[in-house]
Amino acid sequence: MSQAQALSGAQRVSAALRQRLDALRRLVVPSYARRAKLRAAWGSPGEAREGLFASRAFELMGAGGDGPCMDDKSWRDLEFSALFSALNTTISPLGGQLLYRQMRSYKFDAQQLPRRYQAYRILQADRALREQLQLILAALEIPSAAYIIGALLGPRPVKPKRPWLIYCWAMLSPMALVAALALSLTPWIWIGVLAVNATVTLITSASRGAAGDLDELINCRRMLGVADRLAAVRADAGLDDVSSLAAERQKRAGLRRASRWLALVSSNSDVLTYILWAADLCCIARLLIYTRTVDRFIRSRGEWLSTYELVGSVDAAIAVANFLQRLPRHCQPVVADERTISIIDGYHPLIPVPVENSVTLERRSALISGSNMAGKTAFIKMVGTNIVLGHTLGFCLAARATIPRSPVMASIQGEQSLLSGKSRYFAEIEAIRSFIQHASRGECRVFVIDELFSGTNTTERIAAARAVLLAISAEAQVLATTHDAELQQLLADRFELYYFQEDPAVVGFFDHRLRRGISSERNAIRLLERMNFPPAVVQDAFALVQRQRNLPERFAPLPQAGAADTADTTDLPDMGKSGNIIP
């Protein structure tokens, strides 16, 4: 046998032994299996999910801090719901709730966002630290943990109306059972006491009152344990949230004393669960513990909130680090007090194969033209999304970015309501009116607008769009798209002009590259030809355009670019994958 064959055989034996050893470790040490699963999932999208009651913390707590929140329309129009689903690989419901709140809360603190971005980089680089935190957070990987924020900021937990009656019965019922057994009294005493206790237990378990509130209090107590274990992680880790948890140990010790009775019912052990059911039959144990705890919890529940925020923020930071791990590039933005937008090689995270584009605007706005599906809407969404992410999560998806200290307001999707009787045009002018008001008051200095007033006739659309864009751009920066070539000429003195164009040499017909200047191309009819509309329809449309423009009778045929761009247009519906989100 040659030396190479012997070495190969030894390697196979060694690999087999390692596999069996790993299998044995997974059986003997549950955390080893969990750690292996976390390691395999790192850098992967995970299961896209909204998160259980994801918006609940934002609804109850608001944005908080030093900045406003992202309005509902901009959240929808910039597709942040889909972006949140892509980001949300949190372990606990707390993490998903804090991540949602962070994504909707602008922070203009010069220190907080850089520290947040630094935390992502630490979690990306230090696998041992990250996995240790994830294993600790797994104790809150239960759906009912989503209700913790309701216990802290929602309606107060229900207080029993006659607590003295619960205390008296809780003492008398076991005494009656013991007396009946010791004195050999009639078994009907046992049956009666157990029946009463079983009935009380079933009623409270079936109601949303004490039983549901008890579960929330138990999860709050469980959260304290998770916070203590997180606080014990290395002091030199460099994570602000972990350091803050360590600084609040004394406060949590007081909360633990106030909720010490909950320790009797907060175990996940099956054996203790059966013991508690027996205790419920003997002395309504759960209801007694709840009655003993609820008053103290109500008096101190405001003190629990910081623990909730810090624990959830650790989980959210790991999810963001995982998101950044699977992206090609990202940066910490420079925040400017003046009106400056500079995105270098920026891209949109929801496009599978994005095309990077750059733009720099110094106290100027931008007007972007081009055909449908060419990339103009995706571009303004990319810029708006990066500015929002820079002010909420602390990063931009670009090689370099300078963003103004301002929230972003967007109008991209038209809204038409049958219930309110509002047309799309009327709903749009309401939104645009609010834009003018926010700009004039200095409350917002970045606006993203797609095809302004597209729901009305050409003459009035161009006139109204020019007046509105001039009014907003006098106080703020606007990124607007248009199909109207006339509007480019009318706004050239105030707006930087850009366009996207077709490229017959590219599969899909669009290269999604931003170009500076004025576009004079109108290719809607060419797209009909590209999609194999009947030749008579296409030629009839061309002929009418020629008459209106007083152009030569002969129209040049659509250029071809080889076999990939022939009559087979199966690639055309996929053109959004290479750089455009079709609105």
Coordinates of C-alpha atoms in Angstrom, one line a residue:
M1 CA 0.0 0.0 0.0
S2 CA 1.4 3.4 -1.0
Q3 CA 1.9 6.2 1.6
A4 CA -0.8 8.3 -0.2
Q5 CA -3.4 5.5 0.1
A6 CA -2.5 4.9 3.8
L7 CA -2.9 8.7 4.5
S8 CA -6.2 8.7 2.6
G9 CA -7.5 5.8 4.7
A10 CA -6.5 7.5 7.9
Q11 CA -8.3 10.7 6.9
R12 CA -11.5 8.8 6.2
V13 CA -11.3 7.0 9.6
S14 CA -10.6 10.4 11.3
A15 CA -13.6 12.0 9.6
A16 CA -15.9 9.1 10.6
L17 CA -14.7 9.4 14.2
R18 CA -15.3 13.1 14.2
Q19 CA -18.8 12.6 12.9
R20 CA -19.7 10.1 15.6
L21 CA -18.2 12.3 18.3
D22 CA -20.3 15.2 17.1
A23 CA -23.4 13.0 17.1
L24 CA -22.6 11.9 20.7
R25 CA -22.0 15.5 21.8
R26 CA -25.4 16.5 20.4
L27 CA -27.1 13.7 22.5
V28 CA -25.2 14.4 25.7
V29 CA -24.9 18.2 25.5
P30 CA -28.1 19.9 24.1
S31 CA -26.3 23.3 23.8
Y32 CA -23.8 21.7 21.5
A33 CA -26.5 20.8 19.0
R34 CA -28.0 24.2 19.3
R35 CA -24.7 25.9 18.8
A36 CA -24.1 23.8 15.6
K37 CA -27.5 24.8 14.3
L38 CA -26.8 28.5 15.0
R39 CA -23.4 28.2 13.2
A40 CA -25.0 26.6 10.2
A41 CA -27.7 29.3 10.0
W42 CA -25.3 32.3 10.3
G43 CA -25.2 34.4 7.2
S44 CA -28.4 32.9 5.8
P45 CA -31.7 34.7 5.3
G46 CA -33.7 32.4 7.6
E47 CA -37.4 32.1 7.4
A48 CA -39.0 35.4 6.3
R49 CA -41.5 36.4 8.9
E50 CA -43.2 39.5 10.2
G51 CA -42.7 38.5 13.8
L52 CA -45.3 37.9 16.4
F53 CA -46.9 41.2 17.4
A54 CA -43.8 42.9 15.8
S55 CA -45.2 46.4 15.9
R56 CA -46.5 46.2 19.5
A57 CA -43.5 47.8 21.1
F58 CA -43.6 50.6 18.6
E59 CA -47.3 51.2 19.1
L60 CA -46.9 51.3 22.9
M61 CA -43.6 53.0 23.3
G62 CA -43.4 55.3 20.2
A63 CA -40.2 56.3 18.6
G64 CA -38.6 57.7 21.8
G65 CA -35.2 59.3 21.9
D66 CA -34.2 62.4 19.9
G67 CA -35.9 61.9 16.6
P68 CA -39.3 61.4 15.0
C69 CA -40.7 58.1 13.6
M70 CA -41.1 56.9 10.1
D71 CA -44.7 57.6 8.9
D72 CA -47.0 54.8 7.8
K73 CA -47.2 55.8 4.1
S74 CA -43.4 56.1 3.8
W75 CA -43.0 52.7 5.5
R76 CA -45.4 51.1 3.0
D77 CA -44.1 53.0 -0.1
L78 CA -40.4 52.2 0.6
E79 CA -41.3 48.5 1.2
F80 CA -40.0 48.5 4.7
S81 CA -42.4 45.8 5.7
A82 CA -40.6 43.4 3.3
L83 CA -37.2 44.7 4.5
F84 CA -38.1 44.0 8.1
S85 CA -39.1 40.5 7.2
A86 CA -35.7 40.0 5.5
L87 CA -33.9 41.4 8.6
N88 CA -35.9 39.6 11.2
T89 CA -33.9 36.5 12.1
T90 CA -34.2 37.3 15.8
I91 CA -34.5 34.5 18.3
S92 CA -37.1 35.9 20.7
P93 CA -40.3 37.9 20.0
L94 CA -38.6 40.7 22.1
G95 CA -35.9 41.0 19.5
G96 CA -38.4 41.2 16.6
Q97 CA -40.4 43.9 18.4
L98 CA -37.3 46.0 19.2
L99 CA -36.0 45.6 15.7
Y100 CA -39.3 46.9 14.2
R101 CA -39.2 49.8 16.6
Q102 CA -35.6 50.7 15.7
M103 CA -36.4 50.6 12.0
R104 CA -39.2 53.1 12.5
S105 CA -37.3 55.4 14.9
Y106 CA -35.0 58.1 13.6
K107 CA -31.9 58.7 15.8
F108 CA -29.9 61.9 15.3
D109 CA -27.6 61.2 18.2
A110 CA -24.0 61.6 16.9
Q111 CA -22.8 58.8 19.3
Q112 CA -25.6 56.2 19.4
L113 CA -25.7 55.1 15.8
P114 CA -21.9 54.7 15.3
R115 CA -21.9 52.6 18.5
R116 CA -24.8 50.5 17.1
Y117 CA -22.8 49.9 13.8
Q118 CA -19.7 49.0 15.8
A119 CA -21.8 46.4 17.7
Y120 CA -22.8 44.8 14.4
R121 CA -19.1 44.5 13.4
I122 CA -18.2 43.0 16.8
L123 CA -20.9 40.4 16.5
Q124 CA -19.9 39.5 12.9
A125 CA -16.3 39.1 13.9
D126 CA -16.6 37.3 17.3
R127 CA -18.4 34.0 16.7
A128 CA -18.0 32.7 20.3
L129 CA -19.5 35.8 21.8
R130 CA -22.4 35.8 19.3
E131 CA -23.3 32.2 19.9
Q132 CA -23.1 32.6 23.6
L133 CA -25.6 35.5 23.5
Q134 CA -27.9 33.5 21.2
L135 CA -27.9 30.5 23.5
I136 CA -28.9 32.7 26.4
L137 CA -31.6 34.4 24.4
A138 CA -33.1 31.0 23.5
A139 CA -34.8 30.9 26.9
L140 CA -37.2 33.5 25.5
E141 CA -37.8 31.7 22.2
I142 CA -41.4 31.1 23.1
P143 CA -44.4 32.8 21.4
S144 CA -45.9 33.9 24.8
A145 CA -42.9 36.2 25.3
A146 CA -44.5 38.5 22.7
Y147 CA -46.9 39.6 25.4
I148 CA -44.3 40.9 27.8
I149 CA -44.5 44.4 26.4
G150 CA -48.3 44.3 27.0
A151 CA -47.7 43.5 30.6
L152 CA -45.3 46.4 30.9
L153 CA -47.2 49.1 29.0
G154 CA -50.6 47.7 28.1
P155 CA -53.7 47.6 30.3
R156 CA -52.8 46.8 33.9
P157 CA -53.0 43.2 34.9
V158 CA -56.3 42.2 36.5
K159 CA -56.4 42.4 40.3
P160 CA -58.7 39.9 42.0
K161 CA -61.6 41.8 43.5
R162 CA -61.6 39.9 46.9
P163 CA -58.1 38.8 47.5
W164 CA -58.9 38.0 51.2
L165 CA -61.3 35.3 50.1
I166 CA -58.6 33.7 47.9
Y167 CA -56.2 33.7 50.9
C168 CA -58.7 32.2 53.2
W169 CA -59.8 29.5 50.9
A170 CA -56.1 28.7 50.0
M171 CA -55.5 28.0 53.7
L172 CA -58.7 26.3 54.5
S173 CA -58.8 23.8 51.6
P174 CA -55.6 22.0 52.4
M175 CA -56.5 22.0 56.1
A176 CA -59.9 20.4 55.3
L177 CA -58.2 17.8 53.2
V178 CA -55.7 17.0 56.0
A179 CA -58.4 16.9 58.6
A180 CA -60.6 14.6 56.6
L181 CA -57.7 12.2 56.1
A182 CA -56.5 12.3 59.7
L183 CA -60.0 12.0 61.3
S184 CA -61.3 9.5 58.7
L185 CA -64.2 11.8 57.9
T186 CA -66.5 11.3 55.0
P187 CA -64.8 11.3 51.6
W188 CA -67.4 13.8 50.4
I189 CA -65.2 16.5 52.0
W190 CA -62.3 15.6 49.7
I191 CA -64.6 15.4 46.7
G192 CA -66.1 18.8 47.4
V193 CA -62.8 20.6 48.1
L194 CA -61.1 19.1 45.1
A195 CA -64.2 19.9 42.9
V196 CA -64.2 23.6 44.0
N197 CA -60.5 23.9 43.4
A198 CA -60.7 22.2 40.0
T199 CA -63.5 24.5 39.0
V200 CA -61.7 27.6 40.1
T201 CA -58.6 26.5 38.3
L202 CA -60.4 25.7 35.0
I203 CA -62.3 29.0 35.0
T204 CA -59.2 31.1 35.6
S205 CA -57.3 29.0 33.0
A206 CA -60.0 29.5 30.4
S207 CA -60.4 33.3 31.0
R208 CA -58.0 35.9 29.7
G209 CA -57.9 37.5 33.1
A210 CA -55.7 36.2 35.9
A211 CA -54.4 33.1 34.0
G212 CA -53.3 35.1 31.0
D213 CA -51.8 37.9 33.1
L214 CA -50.0 35.2 35.2
D215 CA -48.3 33.9 32.1
E216 CA -47.2 37.4 31.2
L217 CA -45.7 37.9 34.7
I218 CA -43.9 34.5 34.5
N219 CA -42.3 35.6 31.2
C220 CA -41.3 38.9 32.8
R221 CA -39.6 36.9 35.6
R222 CA -37.9 34.7 32.9
M223 CA -36.7 37.8 31.2
L224 CA -34.9 38.8 34.4
G225 CA -33.0 35.5 34.3
V226 CA -32.0 36.1 30.7
A227 CA -30.8 39.6 31.5
D228 CA -28.6 38.4 34.3
R229 CA -27.0 35.8 32.1
L230 CA -26.4 38.3 29.3
A231 CA -24.9 40.7 31.9
A232 CA -22.4 38.0 32.9
V233 CA -20.9 37.9 29.4
R234 CA -17.4 39.2 29.0
A235 CA -17.1 42.8 30.3
D236 CA -14.7 43.7 27.5
A237 CA -17.1 42.6 24.7
G238 CA -17.7 46.2 23.6
L239 CA -21.4 45.9 23.4
D240 CA -23.2 48.8 25.0
D241 CA -26.5 46.9 25.7
V242 CA -24.6 44.1 27.5
S243 CA -22.7 46.7 29.6
S244 CA -26.0 48.5 30.5
L245 CA -27.5 45.2 31.6
A246 CA -24.5 44.7 33.9
A247 CA -25.0 48.1 35.3
E248 CA -28.6 47.4 36.2
R249 CA -28.0 44.3 38.3
Q250 CA -29.0 46.0 41.5
K251 CA -32.3 47.1 40.0
R252 CA -33.1 43.6 38.7
A253 CA -32.3 42.2 42.1
G254 CA -35.1 44.4 43.6
L255 CA -37.5 43.3 40.9
R256 CA -36.7 39.7 41.5
R257 CA -37.4 40.0 45.2
A258 CA -40.8 41.7 44.4
S259 CA -41.6 38.7 42.1
R260 CA -40.0 35.9 44.0
W261 CA -43.3 33.9 44.3
L262 CA -43.3 33.6 40.5
A263 CA -40.2 31.4 40.7
L264 CA -42.4 28.6 41.9
V265 CA -44.4 28.6 38.6
S266 CA -41.8 29.7 36.1
S267 CA -40.0 26.4 35.5
N268 CA -40.4 24.6 32.2
S269 CA -39.9 21.2 33.8
D270 CA -42.7 18.7 33.1
V271 CA -42.4 17.2 36.6
L272 CA -42.9 20.6 38.2
T273 CA -45.9 21.2 35.9
Y274 CA -47.6 18.1 37.3
I275 CA -46.7 19.1 40.8
L276 CA -48.3 22.6 40.2
W277 CA -51.5 21.0 38.9
A278 CA -51.7 18.9 42.1
A279 CA -51.1 22.0 44.1
D280 CA -53.9 23.8 42.2
L281 CA -56.3 21.0 43.2
C282 CA -55.2 21.2 46.8
C283 CA -55.0 25.0 47.4
I284 CA -55.5 26.9 44.1
A285 CA -51.7 27.5 44.0
R286 CA -51.4 29.5 40.8
L287 CA -54.2 31.9 41.7
L288 CA -52.7 32.4 45.1
I289 CA -49.3 33.2 43.7
Y290 CA -50.8 35.6 41.2
T291 CA -52.7 37.4 43.9
R292 CA -49.6 37.7 46.0
T293 CA -47.5 39.1 43.1
V294 CA -49.8 41.3 40.9
D295 CA -49.9 44.3 43.3
R296 CA -46.2 44.5 43.6
F297 CA -45.8 44.1 39.9
I298 CA -48.2 46.9 39.1
R299 CA -46.3 49.3 41.4
S300 CA -42.9 48.5 39.9
R301 CA -43.7 47.7 36.2
G302 CA -42.2 50.9 34.9
E303 CA -38.8 49.7 36.2
W304 CA -39.0 46.5 34.0
L305 CA -39.0 48.5 30.8
S306 CA -35.2 49.1 30.5
T307 CA -34.5 45.4 30.9
Y308 CA -37.0 44.6 28.1
E309 CA -35.4 47.1 25.8
L310 CA -31.8 46.0 26.5
V311 CA -32.6 42.3 26.1
G312 CA -34.5 42.9 22.9
S313 CA -31.8 45.2 21.5
V314 CA -29.1 42.5 21.9
D315 CA -31.3 40.1 19.9
A316 CA -32.0 42.7 17.3
A317 CA -28.3 43.6 16.9
I318 CA -27.5 40.0 16.2
A319 CA -30.2 39.9 13.5
V320 CA -28.8 43.0 11.8
A321 CA -25.3 41.6 12.0
N322 CA -26.6 38.4 10.3
F323 CA -28.3 40.6 7.6
L324 CA -25.1 42.5 6.9
Q325 CA -23.1 39.3 6.8
R326 CA -24.9 38.2 3.6
L327 CA -24.6 41.6 1.8
P328 CA -21.7 42.6 -0.5
R329 CA -20.9 45.9 1.1
H330 CA -22.1 48.4 3.7
C331 CA -20.8 51.4 5.5
Q332 CA -21.3 53.8 8.4
P333 CA -22.7 57.0 6.9
V334 CA -21.5 60.5 7.5
V335 CA -24.4 62.7 8.7
A336 CA -24.3 66.3 7.4
D337 CA -26.2 69.2 8.8
E338 CA -26.4 70.8 5.4
R339 CA -28.5 69.5 2.5
T340 CA -26.2 66.9 1.1
I341 CA -27.0 63.5 -0.3
S342 CA -24.1 61.4 -1.6
I343 CA -24.5 57.7 -2.2
I344 CA -21.6 56.0 -3.9
D345 CA -22.2 52.5 -5.3
G346 CA -25.5 52.2 -3.5
Y347 CA -27.9 49.3 -4.0
H348 CA -31.3 48.1 -2.7
P349 CA -31.3 45.1 -0.3
L350 CA -34.5 43.6 -1.7
I351 CA -33.2 43.2 -5.3
P352 CA -31.5 39.7 -5.6
V353 CA -28.9 40.9 -8.2
P354 CA -28.7 44.7 -7.7
V355 CA -27.1 47.2 -10.0
E356 CA -25.0 49.7 -8.0
N357 CA -25.6 53.4 -8.8
S358 CA -24.1 56.6 -7.4
V359 CA -25.5 60.1 -7.0
T360 CA -24.3 63.3 -5.3
L361 CA -26.5 66.3 -4.6
E362 CA -25.2 69.4 -2.9
R363 CA -28.2 71.6 -2.0
R364 CA -29.9 70.4 -5.2
S365 CA -32.7 68.0 -6.0
A366 CA -32.9 65.3 -8.7
L367 CA -35.4 64.6 -11.5
I368 CA -35.1 61.1 -13.0
S369 CA -36.7 60.1 -16.3
G370 CA -36.9 56.9 -18.2
S371 CA -39.2 54.1 -19.4
N372 CA -41.2 51.9 -17.1
M373 CA -39.1 49.1 -15.7
A374 CA -35.9 51.0 -16.6
G375 CA -34.9 51.5 -13.0
K376 CA -36.0 55.0 -12.0
T377 CA -38.4 54.0 -9.2
A378 CA -36.0 51.4 -7.8
F379 CA -33.3 54.1 -7.8
I380 CA -35.2 56.6 -5.7
K381 CA -36.3 53.8 -3.4
M382 CA -32.7 52.9 -3.0
V383 CA -31.6 56.4 -2.0
G384 CA -34.6 56.9 0.4
T385 CA -34.1 53.4 2.0
N386 CA -30.4 54.1 2.6
I387 CA -31.1 57.4 4.2
V388 CA -33.7 55.8 6.5
L389 CA -31.4 52.9 7.4
G390 CA -28.5 55.3 8.1
H391 CA -30.7 57.2 10.7
T392 CA -32.4 54.2 12.2
L393 CA -30.0 51.2 12.2
G394 CA -26.8 53.1 11.6
F395 CA -25.6 51.7 8.2
C396 CA -26.0 52.4 4.5
L397 CA -25.8 49.8 1.7
A398 CA -23.1 51.6 -0.3
A399 CA -19.3 52.0 -0.5
R400 CA -19.6 55.5 1.0
A401 CA -22.6 57.6 2.0
T402 CA -23.2 61.1 3.3
I403 CA -26.8 61.8 4.3
P404 CA -28.6 64.9 5.6
R405 CA -29.8 65.0 9.2
S406 CA -33.5 64.5 8.2
P407 CA -36.3 61.9 8.1
V408 CA -37.6 60.8 4.7
M409 CA -41.1 61.1 3.4
A410 CA -42.2 59.1 0.3
S411 CA -45.1 59.1 -2.2
I412 CA -44.7 56.1 -4.5
Q413 CA -47.8 54.0 -4.4
G414 CA -51.1 55.5 -5.4
E415 CA -53.9 54.9 -2.9
Q416 CA -57.5 54.8 -3.9
S417 CA -60.2 54.1 -1.3
L418 CA -63.8 53.0 -2.2
L419 CA -64.9 53.5 1.4
S420 CA -63.7 57.1 1.7
G421 CA -64.7 57.9 -1.9
K422 CA -61.2 59.3 -2.6
S423 CA -59.7 58.9 -6.0
R424 CA -56.0 58.2 -6.4
Y425 CA -55.4 61.8 -7.5
F426 CA -57.2 63.2 -4.5
A427 CA -55.3 61.0 -2.1
E428 CA -52.0 62.0 -3.8
I429 CA -52.6 65.7 -3.5
E430 CA -53.4 65.3 0.2
A431 CA -50.0 63.6 0.6
I432 CA -48.2 66.2 -1.4
R433 CA -49.8 69.0 0.5
S434 CA -48.4 67.5 3.7
F435 CA -45.0 67.4 2.0
I436 CA -45.1 71.1 1.3
Q437 CA -46.1 71.8 4.9
H438 CA -43.4 69.6 6.4
A439 CA -40.8 71.2 4.1
S440 CA -41.8 74.7 4.9
R441 CA -41.6 74.0 8.7
G442 CA -38.2 72.3 8.3
E443 CA -39.5 69.1 9.7
C444 CA -38.4 67.0 6.8
R445 CA -35.7 67.8 4.2
V446 CA -35.8 64.7 2.0
F447 CA -38.7 63.7 -0.2
V448 CA -39.1 60.8 -2.6
I449 CA -41.8 61.2 -5.2
D450 CA -42.7 58.8 -8.0
E451 CA -44.4 60.1 -11.2
L452 CA -46.2 63.1 -9.6
F453 CA -49.8 63.6 -10.5
S454 CA -49.8 60.7 -13.0
G455 CA -53.5 60.3 -12.5
T456 CA -54.4 63.5 -14.4
N457 CA -54.1 65.0 -17.9
T458 CA -50.7 65.9 -19.4
T459 CA -51.0 69.7 -19.5
E460 CA -52.2 70.1 -15.9
R461 CA -49.9 67.4 -14.7
I462 CA -46.8 69.1 -15.9
A463 CA -47.9 72.5 -14.7
A464 CA -48.9 71.3 -11.2
A465 CA -45.8 69.1 -10.9
R466 CA -43.4 72.0 -11.7
A467 CA -45.1 74.3 -9.2
V468 CA -45.0 71.6 -6.4
L469 CA -41.5 70.5 -7.0
L470 CA -40.2 74.0 -7.1
A471 CA -42.0 74.8 -3.8
I472 CA -40.6 71.7 -2.0
S473 CA -37.1 72.0 -3.4
A474 CA -36.9 75.6 -2.1
E475 CA -36.7 74.2 1.4
A476 CA -35.7 70.5 1.0
Q477 CA -34.2 68.0 -1.4
V478 CA -36.5 66.0 -3.7
L479 CA -35.8 62.9 -5.7
A480 CA -38.6 62.7 -8.2
T481 CA -39.3 60.5 -11.3
T482 CA -41.2 61.5 -14.4
H483 CA -42.2 60.4 -17.9
D484 CA -42.6 64.0 -19.0
A485 CA -39.6 65.2 -21.1
E486 CA -41.1 68.8 -20.9
L487 CA -40.7 68.8 -17.1
Q488 CA -37.0 68.2 -17.4
Q489 CA -36.6 71.5 -19.3
L490 CA -38.8 73.4 -16.9
L491 CA -36.8 72.3 -13.8
A492 CA -33.2 72.3 -15.2
D493 CA -32.2 75.3 -13.2
R494 CA -33.2 73.8 -9.8
F495 CA -32.8 70.1 -10.3
E496 CA -30.0 67.8 -11.4
L497 CA -31.3 65.8 -14.4
Y498 CA -30.8 62.0 -14.7
Y499 CA -32.3 59.3 -16.8
F500 CA -32.4 55.5 -17.4
Q501 CA -32.5 54.2 -20.9
E502 CA -33.0 50.9 -22.8
D503 CA -30.0 48.9 -23.9
P504 CA -30.8 46.4 -26.7
A505 CA -27.4 44.7 -26.1
V506 CA -28.5 43.6 -22.6
V507 CA -30.7 40.6 -21.9
G508 CA -33.9 42.0 -20.4
F509 CA -33.5 45.3 -22.5
F510 CA -32.5 47.5 -19.5
D511 CA -29.1 47.9 -17.9
H512 CA -30.5 49.9 -14.9
R513 CA -27.6 52.4 -15.0
L514 CA -28.2 56.0 -14.0
R515 CA -27.1 58.5 -16.5
R516 CA -26.7 62.3 -16.2
G517 CA -28.5 64.6 -18.5
I518 CA -31.8 64.9 -20.4
S519 CA -33.6 61.9 -21.9
S520 CA -35.4 62.5 -25.1
E521 CA -36.3 58.9 -25.7
R522 CA -39.9 57.7 -25.6
N523 CA -40.0 53.9 -25.9
A524 CA -43.3 52.8 -24.5
I525 CA -44.4 51.6 -28.0
R526 CA -41.1 49.9 -28.6
L527 CA -41.8 47.9 -25.5
L528 CA -45.1 46.8 -27.1
E529 CA -43.1 45.6 -30.0
R530 CA -40.6 43.9 -27.7
M531 CA -43.5 42.0 -26.0
N532 CA -44.7 40.8 -29.5
F533 CA -47.9 42.8 -29.7
P534 CA -49.6 42.4 -33.1
P535 CA -47.6 44.3 -35.8
A536 CA -50.7 46.2 -36.9
V537 CA -51.2 47.6 -33.3
V538 CA -47.6 48.7 -33.0
Q539 CA -47.5 50.3 -36.5
D540 CA -50.7 52.1 -35.8
A541 CA -49.4 53.5 -32.6
F542 CA -46.1 54.5 -34.3
A543 CA -48.0 56.3 -37.1
L544 CA -50.0 58.4 -34.7
V545 CA -46.9 59.5 -32.8
Q546 CA -45.2 60.4 -36.1
R547 CA -48.1 62.6 -37.1
Q548 CA -48.2 64.3 -33.7
R549 CA -44.4 65.0 -33.7
N550 CA -44.4 65.7 -37.5
L551 CA -41.6 63.2 -37.8
P552 CA -40.6 61.3 -41.0
E553 CA -43.0 58.6 -42.1
R554 CA -40.6 55.7 -41.7
F555 CA -39.9 54.6 -38.2
A556 CA -36.7 52.7 -37.5
P557 CA -37.3 49.1 -36.4
L558 CA -36.4 48.1 -32.8
P559 CA -32.7 47.1 -32.8
Q560 CA -31.9 43.4 -32.2
A561 CA -29.0 42.1 -30.1
G562 CA -28.6 38.5 -31.2
A563 CA -30.4 35.3 -30.3
A564 CA -31.0 36.3 -26.7
D565 CA -33.1 39.3 -27.8
T566 CA -35.3 37.6 -30.5
A567 CA -39.0 36.9 -30.3
D568 CA -38.5 34.8 -27.2
T569 CA -39.2 37.3 -24.3
T570 CA -39.2 34.9 -21.5
D571 CA -36.4 36.9 -19.8
L572 CA -38.4 40.1 -19.9
P573 CA -40.6 39.6 -16.8
D574 CA -37.5 38.9 -14.8
M575 CA -35.9 42.2 -15.6
G576 CA -36.7 43.4 -12.1
K577 CA -34.2 41.0 -10.7
S578 CA -31.3 42.8 -12.3
G579 CA -31.9 46.2 -10.7
N580 CA -35.5 47.3 -10.6
I581 CA -38.4 46.9 -8.2
I582 CA -41.5 47.2 -10.3
P583 CA -44.0 49.5 -8.5

